[in-house]
Coordinates of C-alpha atoms in Angstrom, one line a residue:
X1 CA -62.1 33.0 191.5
X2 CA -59.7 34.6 193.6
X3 CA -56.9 31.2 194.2
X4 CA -53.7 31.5 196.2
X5 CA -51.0 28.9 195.5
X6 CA -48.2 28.1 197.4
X7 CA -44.9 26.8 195.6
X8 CA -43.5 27.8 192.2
X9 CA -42.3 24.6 191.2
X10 CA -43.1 22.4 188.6
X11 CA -47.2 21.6 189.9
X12 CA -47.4 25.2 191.1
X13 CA -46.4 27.0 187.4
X14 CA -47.7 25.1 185.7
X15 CA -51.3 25.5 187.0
X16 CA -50.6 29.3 187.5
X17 CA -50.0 29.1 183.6
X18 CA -53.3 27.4 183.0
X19 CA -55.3 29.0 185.4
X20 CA -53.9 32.9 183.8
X21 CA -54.8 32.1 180.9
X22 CA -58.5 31.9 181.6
X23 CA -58.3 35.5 183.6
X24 CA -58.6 34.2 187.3
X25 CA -57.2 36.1 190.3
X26 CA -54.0 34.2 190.8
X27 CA -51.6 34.7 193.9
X28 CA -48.3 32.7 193.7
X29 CA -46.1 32.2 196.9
X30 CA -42.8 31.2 197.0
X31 CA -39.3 32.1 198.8
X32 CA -37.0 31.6 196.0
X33 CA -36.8 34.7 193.8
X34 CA -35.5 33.4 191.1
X35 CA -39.1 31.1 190.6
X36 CA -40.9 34.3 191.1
X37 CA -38.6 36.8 188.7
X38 CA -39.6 34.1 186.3
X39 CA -43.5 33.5 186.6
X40 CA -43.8 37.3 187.2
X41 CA -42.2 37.6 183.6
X42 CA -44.1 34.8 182.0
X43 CA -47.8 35.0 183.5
X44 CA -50.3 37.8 184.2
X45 CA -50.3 36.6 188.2
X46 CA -49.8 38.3 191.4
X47 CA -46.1 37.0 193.0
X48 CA -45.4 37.4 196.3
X49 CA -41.9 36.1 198.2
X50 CA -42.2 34.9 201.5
X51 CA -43.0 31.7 203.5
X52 CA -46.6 30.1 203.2
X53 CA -46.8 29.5 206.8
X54 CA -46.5 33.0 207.6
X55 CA -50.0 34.8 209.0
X56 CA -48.5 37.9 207.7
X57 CA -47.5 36.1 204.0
X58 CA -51.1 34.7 204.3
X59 CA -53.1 38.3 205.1
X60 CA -50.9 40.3 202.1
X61 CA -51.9 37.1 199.6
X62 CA -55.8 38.5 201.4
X63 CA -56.1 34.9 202.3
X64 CA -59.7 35.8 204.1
X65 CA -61.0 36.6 200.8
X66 CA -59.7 33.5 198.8
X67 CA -61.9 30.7 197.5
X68 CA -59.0 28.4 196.9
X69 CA -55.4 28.3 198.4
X70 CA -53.5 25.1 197.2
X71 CA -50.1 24.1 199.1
X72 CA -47.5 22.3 196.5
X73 CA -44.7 23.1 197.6
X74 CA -41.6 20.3 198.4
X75 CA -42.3 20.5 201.9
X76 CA -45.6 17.9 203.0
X77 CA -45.6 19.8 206.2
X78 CA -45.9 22.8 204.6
X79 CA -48.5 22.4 202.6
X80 CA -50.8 20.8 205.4
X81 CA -49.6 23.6 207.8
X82 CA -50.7 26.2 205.0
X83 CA -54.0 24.9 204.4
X84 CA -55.1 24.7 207.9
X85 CA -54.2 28.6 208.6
X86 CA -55.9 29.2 205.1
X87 CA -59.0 27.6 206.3
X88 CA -58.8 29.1 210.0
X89 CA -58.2 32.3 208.0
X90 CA -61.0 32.8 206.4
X91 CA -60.4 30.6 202.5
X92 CA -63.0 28.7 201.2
X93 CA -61.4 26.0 200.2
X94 CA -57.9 24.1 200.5
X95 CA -55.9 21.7 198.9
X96 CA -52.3 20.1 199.9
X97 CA -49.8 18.6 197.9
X98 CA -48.5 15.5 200.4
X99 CA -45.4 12.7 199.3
X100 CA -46.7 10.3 202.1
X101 CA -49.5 8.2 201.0
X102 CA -50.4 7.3 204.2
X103 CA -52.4 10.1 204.2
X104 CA -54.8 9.2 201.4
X105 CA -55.0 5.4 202.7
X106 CA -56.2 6.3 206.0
X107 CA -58.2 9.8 205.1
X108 CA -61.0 7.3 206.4
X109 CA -60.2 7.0 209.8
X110 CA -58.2 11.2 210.0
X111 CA -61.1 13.5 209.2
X112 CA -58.3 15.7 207.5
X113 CA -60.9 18.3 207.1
X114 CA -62.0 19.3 210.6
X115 CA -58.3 20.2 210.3
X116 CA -59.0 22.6 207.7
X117 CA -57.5 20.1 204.9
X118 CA -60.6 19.7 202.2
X119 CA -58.7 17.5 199.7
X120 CA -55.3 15.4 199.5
X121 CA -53.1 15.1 196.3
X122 CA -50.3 12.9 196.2
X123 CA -48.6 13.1 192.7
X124 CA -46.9 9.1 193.7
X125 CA -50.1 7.4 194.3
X126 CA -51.3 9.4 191.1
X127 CA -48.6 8.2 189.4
X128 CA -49.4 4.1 190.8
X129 CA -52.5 4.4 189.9
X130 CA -52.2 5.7 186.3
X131 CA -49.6 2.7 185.7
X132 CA -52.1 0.2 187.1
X133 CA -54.9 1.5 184.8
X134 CA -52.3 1.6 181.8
X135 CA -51.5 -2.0 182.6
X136 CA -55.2 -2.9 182.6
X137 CA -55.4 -1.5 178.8
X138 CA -51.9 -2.7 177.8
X139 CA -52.9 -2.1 173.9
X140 CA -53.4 1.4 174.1
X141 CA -50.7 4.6 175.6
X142 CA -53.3 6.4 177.4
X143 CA -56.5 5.9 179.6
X144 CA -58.7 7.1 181.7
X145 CA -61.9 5.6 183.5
X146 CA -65.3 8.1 184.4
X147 CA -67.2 7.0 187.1
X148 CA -65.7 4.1 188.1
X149 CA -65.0 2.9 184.1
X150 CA -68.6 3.5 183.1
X151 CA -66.9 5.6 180.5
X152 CA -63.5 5.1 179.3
X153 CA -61.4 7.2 177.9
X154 CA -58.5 5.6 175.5
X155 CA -55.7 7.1 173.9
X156 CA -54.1 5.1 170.9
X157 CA -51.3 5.2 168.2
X158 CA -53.4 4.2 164.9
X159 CA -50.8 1.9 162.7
X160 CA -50.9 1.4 159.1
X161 CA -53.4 -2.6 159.9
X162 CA -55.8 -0.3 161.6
X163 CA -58.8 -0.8 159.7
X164 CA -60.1 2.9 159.1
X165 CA -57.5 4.6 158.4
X166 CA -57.7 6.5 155.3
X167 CA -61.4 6.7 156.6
X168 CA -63.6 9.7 157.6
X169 CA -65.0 9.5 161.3
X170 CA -68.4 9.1 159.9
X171 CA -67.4 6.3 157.7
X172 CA -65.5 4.3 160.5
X173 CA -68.6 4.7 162.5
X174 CA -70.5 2.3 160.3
X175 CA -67.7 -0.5 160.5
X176 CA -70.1 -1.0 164.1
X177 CA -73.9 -1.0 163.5
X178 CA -73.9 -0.6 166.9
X179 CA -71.5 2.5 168.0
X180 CA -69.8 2.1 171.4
X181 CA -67.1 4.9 170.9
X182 CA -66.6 8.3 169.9
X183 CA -63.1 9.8 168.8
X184 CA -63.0 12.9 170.8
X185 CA -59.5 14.4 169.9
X186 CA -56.3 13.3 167.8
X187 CA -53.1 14.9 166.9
X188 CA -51.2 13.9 163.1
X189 CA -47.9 12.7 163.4
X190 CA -45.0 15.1 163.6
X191 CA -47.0 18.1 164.5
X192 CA -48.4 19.6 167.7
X193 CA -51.8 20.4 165.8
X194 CA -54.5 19.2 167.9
X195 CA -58.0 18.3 166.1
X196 CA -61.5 17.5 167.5
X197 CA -62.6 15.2 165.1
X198 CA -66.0 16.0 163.0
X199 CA -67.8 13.5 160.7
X200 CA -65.9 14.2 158.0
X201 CA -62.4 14.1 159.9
X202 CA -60.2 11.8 158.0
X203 CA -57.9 9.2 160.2
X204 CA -54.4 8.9 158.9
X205 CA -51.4 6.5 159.9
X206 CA -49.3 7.6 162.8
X207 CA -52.2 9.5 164.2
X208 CA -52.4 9.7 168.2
X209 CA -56.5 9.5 168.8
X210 CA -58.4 9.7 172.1
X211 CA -61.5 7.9 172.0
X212 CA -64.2 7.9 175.0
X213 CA -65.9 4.6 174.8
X214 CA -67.8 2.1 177.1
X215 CA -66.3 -1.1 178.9
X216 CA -68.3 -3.2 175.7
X217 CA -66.7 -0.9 173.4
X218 CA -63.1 -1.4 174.9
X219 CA -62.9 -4.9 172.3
X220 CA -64.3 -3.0 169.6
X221 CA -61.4 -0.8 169.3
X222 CA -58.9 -3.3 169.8
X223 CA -59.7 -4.3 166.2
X224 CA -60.7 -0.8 164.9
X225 CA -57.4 0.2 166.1
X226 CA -55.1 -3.1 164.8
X227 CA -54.4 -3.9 168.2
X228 CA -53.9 -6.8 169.9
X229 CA -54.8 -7.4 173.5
X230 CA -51.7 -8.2 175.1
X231 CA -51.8 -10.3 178.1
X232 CA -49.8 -8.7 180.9
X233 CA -48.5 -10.7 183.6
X234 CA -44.9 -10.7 184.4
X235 CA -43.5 -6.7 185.1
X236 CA -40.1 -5.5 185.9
X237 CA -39.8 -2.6 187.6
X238 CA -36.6 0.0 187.3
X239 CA -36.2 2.3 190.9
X240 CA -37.3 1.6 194.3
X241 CA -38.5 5.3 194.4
X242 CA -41.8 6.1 196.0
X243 CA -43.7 5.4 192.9
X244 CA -42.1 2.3 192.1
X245 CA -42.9 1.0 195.8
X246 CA -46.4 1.7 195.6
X247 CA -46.8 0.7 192.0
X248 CA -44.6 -2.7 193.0
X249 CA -47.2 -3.5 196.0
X250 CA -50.6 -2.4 194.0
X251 CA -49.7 -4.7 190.9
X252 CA -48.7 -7.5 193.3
X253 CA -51.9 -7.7 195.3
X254 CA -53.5 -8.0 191.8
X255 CA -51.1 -10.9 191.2
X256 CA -49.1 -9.6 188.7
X257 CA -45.4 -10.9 188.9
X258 CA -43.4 -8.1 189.7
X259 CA -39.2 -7.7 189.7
X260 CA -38.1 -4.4 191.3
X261 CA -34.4 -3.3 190.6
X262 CA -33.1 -0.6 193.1
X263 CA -29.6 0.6 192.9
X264 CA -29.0 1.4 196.3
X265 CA -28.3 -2.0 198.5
X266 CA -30.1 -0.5 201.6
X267 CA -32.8 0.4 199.9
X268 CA -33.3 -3.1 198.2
X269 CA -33.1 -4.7 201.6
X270 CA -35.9 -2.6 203.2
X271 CA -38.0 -3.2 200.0
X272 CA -37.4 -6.8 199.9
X273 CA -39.1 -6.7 203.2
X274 CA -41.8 -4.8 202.3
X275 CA -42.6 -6.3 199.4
X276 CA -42.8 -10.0 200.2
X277 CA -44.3 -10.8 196.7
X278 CA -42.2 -9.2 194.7
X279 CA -38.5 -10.3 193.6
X280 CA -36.4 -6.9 194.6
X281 CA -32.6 -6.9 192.7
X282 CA -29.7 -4.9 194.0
X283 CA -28.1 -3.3 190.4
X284 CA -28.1 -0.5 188.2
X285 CA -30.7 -0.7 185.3
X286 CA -28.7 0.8 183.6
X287 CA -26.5 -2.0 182.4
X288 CA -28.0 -4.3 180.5
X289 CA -26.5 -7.3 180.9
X290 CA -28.1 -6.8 184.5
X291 CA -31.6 -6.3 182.7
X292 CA -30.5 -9.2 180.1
X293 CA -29.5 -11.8 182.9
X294 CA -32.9 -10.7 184.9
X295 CA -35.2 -12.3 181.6
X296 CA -35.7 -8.9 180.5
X297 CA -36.9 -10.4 177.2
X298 CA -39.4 -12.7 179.1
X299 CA -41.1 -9.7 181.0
X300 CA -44.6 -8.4 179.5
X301 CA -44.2 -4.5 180.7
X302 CA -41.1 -2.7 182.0
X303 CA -42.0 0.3 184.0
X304 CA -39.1 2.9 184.7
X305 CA -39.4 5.1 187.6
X306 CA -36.3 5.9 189.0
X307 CA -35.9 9.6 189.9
X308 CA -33.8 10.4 186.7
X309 CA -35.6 10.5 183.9
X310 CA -32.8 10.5 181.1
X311 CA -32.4 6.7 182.8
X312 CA -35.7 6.0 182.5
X313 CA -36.2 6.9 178.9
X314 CA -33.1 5.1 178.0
X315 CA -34.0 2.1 179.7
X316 CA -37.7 1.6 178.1
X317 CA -36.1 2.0 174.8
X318 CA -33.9 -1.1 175.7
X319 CA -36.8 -2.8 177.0
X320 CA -38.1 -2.2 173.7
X321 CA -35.7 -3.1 171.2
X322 CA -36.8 -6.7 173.3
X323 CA -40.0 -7.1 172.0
X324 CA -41.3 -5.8 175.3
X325 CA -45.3 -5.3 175.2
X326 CA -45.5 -2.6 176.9
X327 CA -42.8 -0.3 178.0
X328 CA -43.6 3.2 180.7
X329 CA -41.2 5.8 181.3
X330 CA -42.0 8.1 184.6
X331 CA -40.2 11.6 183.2
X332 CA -39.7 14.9 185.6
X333 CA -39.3 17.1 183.2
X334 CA -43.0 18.2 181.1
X335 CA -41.3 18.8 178.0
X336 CA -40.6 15.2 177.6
X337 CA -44.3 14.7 176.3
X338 CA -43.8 16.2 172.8
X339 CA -41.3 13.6 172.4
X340 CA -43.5 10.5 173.5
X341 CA -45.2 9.0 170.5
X342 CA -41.7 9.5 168.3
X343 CA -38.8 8.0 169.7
X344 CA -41.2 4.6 170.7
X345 CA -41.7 4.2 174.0
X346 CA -45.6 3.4 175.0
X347 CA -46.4 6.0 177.4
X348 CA -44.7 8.7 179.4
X349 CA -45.8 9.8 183.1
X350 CA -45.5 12.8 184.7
X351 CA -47.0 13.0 188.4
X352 CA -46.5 16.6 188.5
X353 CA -48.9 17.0 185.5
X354 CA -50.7 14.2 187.1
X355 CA -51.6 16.2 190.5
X356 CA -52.1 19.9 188.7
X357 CA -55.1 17.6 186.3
X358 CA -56.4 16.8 189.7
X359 CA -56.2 19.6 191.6
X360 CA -57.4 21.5 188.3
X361 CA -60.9 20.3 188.7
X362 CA -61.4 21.9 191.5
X363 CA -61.1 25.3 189.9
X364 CA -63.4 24.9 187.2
X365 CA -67.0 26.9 187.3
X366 CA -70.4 24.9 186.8
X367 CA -70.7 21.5 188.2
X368 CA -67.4 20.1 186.8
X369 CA -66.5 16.6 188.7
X370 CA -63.9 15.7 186.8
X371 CA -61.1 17.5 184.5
X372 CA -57.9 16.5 182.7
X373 CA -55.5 17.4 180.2
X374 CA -54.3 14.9 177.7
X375 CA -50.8 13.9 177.3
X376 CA -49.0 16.2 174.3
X377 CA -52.4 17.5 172.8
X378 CA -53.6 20.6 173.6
X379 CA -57.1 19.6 174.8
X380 CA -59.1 19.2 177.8
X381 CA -61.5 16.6 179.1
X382 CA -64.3 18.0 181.3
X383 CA -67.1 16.2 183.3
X384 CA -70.2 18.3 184.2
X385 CA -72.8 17.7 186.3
X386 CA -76.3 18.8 184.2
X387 CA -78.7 21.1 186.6
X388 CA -82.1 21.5 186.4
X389 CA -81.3 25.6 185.2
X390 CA -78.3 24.4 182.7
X391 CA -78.7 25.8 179.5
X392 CA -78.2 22.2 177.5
X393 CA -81.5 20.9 179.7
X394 CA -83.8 19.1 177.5
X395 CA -81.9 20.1 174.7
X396 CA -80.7 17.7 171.6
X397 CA -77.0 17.8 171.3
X398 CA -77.5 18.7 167.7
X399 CA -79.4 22.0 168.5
X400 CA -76.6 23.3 171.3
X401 CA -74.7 26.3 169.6
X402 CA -71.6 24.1 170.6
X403 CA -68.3 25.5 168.9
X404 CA -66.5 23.5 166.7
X405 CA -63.7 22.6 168.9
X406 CA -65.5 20.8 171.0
X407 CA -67.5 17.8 170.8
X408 CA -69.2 15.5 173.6
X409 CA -67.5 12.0 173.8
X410 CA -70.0 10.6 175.9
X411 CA -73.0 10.7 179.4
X412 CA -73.4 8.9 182.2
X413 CA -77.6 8.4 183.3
X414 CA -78.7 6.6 186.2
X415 CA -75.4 4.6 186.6
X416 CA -74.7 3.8 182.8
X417 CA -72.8 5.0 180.3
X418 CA -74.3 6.3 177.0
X419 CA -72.1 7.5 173.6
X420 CA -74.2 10.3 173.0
X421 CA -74.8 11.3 169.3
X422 CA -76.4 14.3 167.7
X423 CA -79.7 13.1 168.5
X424 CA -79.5 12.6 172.1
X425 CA -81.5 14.7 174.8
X426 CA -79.7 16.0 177.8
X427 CA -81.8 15.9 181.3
X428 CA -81.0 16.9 184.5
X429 CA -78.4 14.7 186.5
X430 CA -76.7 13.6 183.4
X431 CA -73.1 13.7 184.0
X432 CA -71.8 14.8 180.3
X433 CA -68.3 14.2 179.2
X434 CA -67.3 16.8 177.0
X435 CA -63.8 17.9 175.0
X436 CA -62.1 21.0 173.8
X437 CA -59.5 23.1 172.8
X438 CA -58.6 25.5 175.5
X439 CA -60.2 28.6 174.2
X440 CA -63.7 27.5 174.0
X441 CA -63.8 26.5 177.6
X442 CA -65.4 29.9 179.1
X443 CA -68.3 29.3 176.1
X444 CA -68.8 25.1 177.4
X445 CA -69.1 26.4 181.1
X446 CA -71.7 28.9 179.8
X447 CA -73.8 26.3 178.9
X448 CA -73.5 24.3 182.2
X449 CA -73.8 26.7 184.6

């Protein structure tokens, strides 16, 4: 695929770095030099320095022969004005990066693309929606739901009360006579080694493993996992940022109750009157006899999210040192994700990875609906869409010449959601939910194209 992106930032790097590594045609715009001096150095890309707006910027990037151009750049305006010159210009396809959420709650009623706009990312409501659904599955550090949680992914922490560990995979399995998960990828403690689990895969303390399950299965792993279902109901919330807004108003029309702390007095007022079921605090989080005289120790979650993510670290790990159940840290910087599962706070956030997992789908080949990349393991999640000329049609998942870093965690047929083992058939309109290390991707498309 021949893909233009505009903005070498964070979002824009980082999927120029993923999408180089797999050989496509990559154009990166920017005007800073400096981000281009350094991409041109680090990534087999084309650079090119200039504004995104520009026809002329546009026709050098040979914007009439693109399939994708993707605007994430700072500027919202920008990136909507790129994409509809992209699309008048002759690109296949376009995607902007926007900050106002406004956008995606209305893209009802604004037919965004008869302006040229085929998809809208906002890395904030991302970001809300990825605390919402950690919320939901307070025992575990990372989730994901597949067609609207008919398949759920789960990333969890095994401790040493965790039944199976010390176990192989194919042992644990038999704890259930009736299996309703599937470990699909795990990392061991203190490395960056990321394994896809086979039957004899032993689990080990400290271990961070990704299981996709189904919403029955969800209990089941609460006790394979020692976990206990935490009741969440009472949330502080650290920065009145954008995130924090719209996480703030989400969890409060589900009737959690929510305290929002904002530094800035202005800002609290305006929140305060936008959020008329939520308690909003003029302080600094960062002192603690603020947090302690606001019943930190009585709160279930404490969600950090002001736009400093030193703070925000900080500030879960005083929240933990209370007892609190569940503690989430939104961090800017990607780096911050090896550090995650040692220095104990639940989960870390990063809405720039957040929006490059989303708009990363859209770049895949074969029928791929869904795509992400887990949090500090090198592996990717992919969701295909099975066609009548796949190459896994009517084939047992045994037989496949699948490689060995790669396993399928689960399928979705005729609106249910199936943990597929070796002796399941794959049929046409099964949407398969398959994971792997990133060098065996090119050989899973293969077989779904």
């Amino acid at each position: 695929m021949k893909i233009i992106i505009a903005g070498a930032g964070e979002v824009g790097f980082h999927l120029a770095k993923l999408l180089s590594y797999e050989s496509q045609d990559i154009t990166l715009i920017d005007t800073h030099k400096e981000s281009l001096v350094y991409a041109d150095n680090h990534l087999d890309i084309r650079v090119l320095r200039g504004d995104a707006t520009s026809i002329t910027v546009l026709r050098d990037a040979k914007v009439e022969n693109s399939d994708l151009v993707i605007g994430v750049t700072s500027s919202e305006t920008t990136n909507l004005t790129l994409c509809m010159l992209a699309k008048q210009l002759g690109s296949k396809r376009t995607i902007a990066r926007i900050s106002n959420t406004e956008f995606v709650d209305n893209r009802e009623i604004i037919r965004f693309s008869d302006l040229g706009i085929d998809e809208l990312i906002s890395p904030e409501e991302l970001a809300a929606a990825e605390i919402q659904l950690l919320l939901n599955k307070s025992a575990f550090n990372d989730t994901y739901e597949f067609e609207d949680g008919k398949l759920i992914m789960i990333g969890v922490s095994l401790s040493k009360t965790a039944p199976f560990v010390g176990k192989m995979v194919k042992e644990a399995a038999k704890i259930f006579p009736e299996l309703h998960f599937m470990p699909i990828a795990l990392q061991r403690l203190g490395t960056q080694f990321t394994v896809i689990p086979r039957g004899d895969t032993v689990f080990k303390e400290g271990d961070q493993v990704y299981f996709i399950t189904v919403k029955e299965g969800v209990d089941e792993l609460y006790k394979l996992t020692g976990k206990k279902k935490a009741d969440i109901k009472n949330v502080m919330i650290l920065g009145g940022s954008k995130v924090g807004f719209k996480a703030a108003r989400d969890l409060c029309a589900k009737k959690f109750n929510v305290k929002l702390i904002e530094k800035s007095k202005e800002k609290a007022f305006d929140l305060a009157d936008d959020l008329p079921n939520a308690l909003v605090i003029n302080g600094d989080g960062r002192n603690v006899e603020l947090l302690e005289e606001e019943s930190l120790d009585s709160m279930d979650a404490f969600i950090a999210v002001t736009g400093n993510s030193e703070t925000n670290i900080m500030s879960c790990l005083v929240a933990k040192s209370k007892r609190i159940k569940k503690t989430i840290a939104l961090v800017e910087n990607m780096d911050y994700f090896q550090l995650s599962h040692s220095i104990g706070i639940d989960t870390l956030i990063n809405k720039k990875l957040l929006a490059a997992n989303n708009i990363f789908r859209y770049i895949r080949k074969g029928e791929v609906v869904a795509l992400m990349r887990l949090n500090n393991l090198n592996a990717e999640i992919l969701e295909f869409v099975v066609k009548a000329d796949s190459k896994v049609t009517g084939s047992v998942i045994r037989e496949l010449d699948f490689p060995k870093s790669a396993t399928i965690g689960g399928v979705v047929r005729n609106g249910e959601g199936i943990i597929a083992l070796g002796g399941f058939k794959i049929q046409e309109g099964d949407r398969v939910v398959v994971c792997c290390l990133p060098d065996v991707i090119p050989r899973i498309e293969r077989l779904f194209l």
